[in-house]
Amino acid sequence: MSKESALSRLGYCGAFTLWAALVLVASVGNRATATNNVLLICIDDLRPELNCFGRDYIVSPHIDDLAQQGVLFKRHYVQAPTCGASRYALLTGNYGGASNGAIFERAKRIAAGQ
């Protein structure tokens, strides 16, 4: 293979690589980056008593608008029957009944006056 032929092939490969990179950058640049927003509302003992769940005796227009725009969960399952352990499990991914010692240790320190 001659030197000119090798340089010619190298030039074609370089031109193709440059073209492919430009096409890739152009296609990625045109896409809008969509971000997902998550709003988690934790309220003790509310139950499905809001208008978005079909009740009409509580007025909650802003929460109803959020529910209409997003995803409304109609089946709720918890890992523990108590509020603190259930929230702990939801926020940390740990089982609240077995690994929620931090709350109880703090309660002991508060009771002891520390």
mmCIF file of C-alpha atoms in Angstrom, residues 26-100:
data_model
loop_
_atom_site.group_PDB
_atom_site.id
_atom_site.type_symbol
_atom_site.label_atom_id
_atom_site.label_comp_id
_atom_site.label_asym_id
_atom_site.label_seq_id
_atom_site.Cartn_x
_atom_site.Cartn_y
_atom_site.Cartn_z
ATOM 1 C CA ALA A 26 -26.610 17.764 16.623
ATOM 2 C CA SER A 27 -29.144 15.075 17.487
ATOM 3 C CA VAL A 28 -28.389 15.234 21.203
ATOM 4 C CA GLY A 29 -28.365 19.033 21.227
ATOM 5 C CA ASN A 30 -31.890 19.290 19.823
ATOM 6 C CA ARG A 31 -33.447 17.173 22.523
ATOM 7 C CA ALA A 32 -34.799 19.073 25.481
ATOM 8 C CA THR A 33 -33.698 17.548 28.722
ATOM 9 C CA ALA A 34 -36.849 16.608 30.561
ATOM 10 C CA THR A 35 -36.588 16.388 34.307
ATOM 11 C CA ASN A 36 -39.094 14.578 36.428
ATOM 12 C CA ASN A 37 -40.381 16.367 39.477
ATOM 13 C CA VAL A 38 -41.480 14.392 42.495
ATOM 14 C CA LEU A 39 -43.588 15.901 45.248
ATOM 15 C CA LEU A 40 -44.127 13.659 48.241
ATOM 16 C CA ILE A 41 -46.746 14.832 50.717
ATOM 17 C CA CYS A 42 -46.778 12.945 54.023
ATOM 18 C CA ILE A 43 -49.643 13.759 56.363
ATOM 19 C CA ASP A 44 -50.541 11.689 59.412
ATOM 20 C CA ASP A 45 -54.084 10.354 59.647
ATOM 21 C CA LEU A 46 -55.466 12.157 56.586
ATOM 22 C CA ARG A 47 -56.787 9.084 54.800
ATOM 23 C CA PRO A 48 -58.524 9.709 51.455
ATOM 24 C CA GLU A 49 -60.616 12.582 52.807
ATOM 25 C CA LEU A 50 -59.714 15.075 50.061
ATOM 26 C CA ASN A 51 -61.793 16.192 47.105
ATOM 27 C CA CYS A 52 -59.418 14.465 44.657
ATOM 28 C CA PHE A 53 -60.495 11.150 46.229
ATOM 29 C CA GLY A 54 -64.175 11.955 45.703
ATOM 30 C CA ARG A 55 -65.017 13.574 49.044
ATOM 31 C CA ASP A 56 -66.780 16.937 48.971
ATOM 32 C CA TYR A 57 -66.630 18.071 52.596
ATOM 33 C CA ILE A 58 -62.964 19.159 52.583
ATOM 34 C CA VAL A 59 -61.957 22.020 50.287
ATOM 35 C CA SER A 60 -58.417 21.506 48.984
ATOM 36 C CA PRO A 61 -58.173 23.141 45.533
ATOM 37 C CA HIS A 62 -54.379 23.241 45.301
ATOM 38 C CA ILE A 63 -53.846 19.615 46.277
ATOM 39 C CA ASP A 64 -56.702 18.648 43.938
ATOM 40 C CA ASP A 65 -54.943 20.471 41.067
ATOM 41 C CA LEU A 66 -51.683 18.671 41.856
ATOM 42 C CA ALA A 67 -53.520 15.339 41.900
ATOM 43 C CA GLN A 68 -55.127 16.080 38.544
ATOM 44 C CA GLN A 69 -51.787 16.971 36.926
ATOM 45 C CA GLY A 70 -49.824 14.091 38.413
ATOM 46 C CA VAL A 71 -50.290 10.549 39.624
ATOM 47 C CA LEU A 72 -52.839 9.898 42.348
ATOM 48 C CA PHE A 73 -52.166 6.779 44.393
ATOM 49 C CA LYS A 74 -55.376 5.082 45.442
ATOM 50 C CA ARG A 75 -53.847 2.074 47.185
ATOM 51 C CA HIS A 76 -51.426 2.724 49.982
ATOM 52 C CA TYR A 77 -49.357 0.071 51.717
ATOM 53 C CA VAL A 78 -47.116 0.650 54.703
ATOM 54 C CA GLN A 79 -44.386 -1.424 56.301
ATOM 55 C CA ALA A 80 -45.289 -0.598 59.888
ATOM 56 C CA PRO A 81 -48.536 0.272 61.680
ATOM 57 C CA THR A 82 -47.093 3.312 63.475
ATOM 58 C CA CYS A 83 -46.518 6.661 61.772
ATOM 59 C CA GLY A 84 -42.864 7.168 62.677
ATOM 60 C CA ALA A 85 -41.700 3.702 61.677
ATOM 61 C CA SER A 86 -43.741 3.849 58.484
ATOM 62 C CA ARG A 87 -42.256 7.230 57.474
ATOM 63 C CA TYR A 88 -38.780 5.973 58.361
ATOM 64 C CA ALA A 89 -39.259 2.973 56.051
ATOM 65 C CA LEU A 90 -40.607 5.153 53.239
ATOM 66 C CA LEU A 91 -37.800 7.712 53.378
ATOM 67 C CA THR A 92 -34.838 5.378 54.013
ATOM 68 C CA GLY A 93 -35.861 2.082 52.415
ATOM 69 C CA ASN A 94 -35.139 0.245 55.670
ATOM 70 C CA TYR A 95 -37.707 -1.784 57.554
ATOM 71 C CA GLY A 96 -38.998 0.579 60.218
ATOM 72 C CA GLY A 97 -39.926 -2.000 62.817
ATOM 73 C CA ALA A 98 -36.427 -3.486 62.959
ATOM 74 C CA SER A 99 -34.135 -0.552 62.215
ATOM 75 C CA ASN A 100 -35.942 2.465 63.629
#
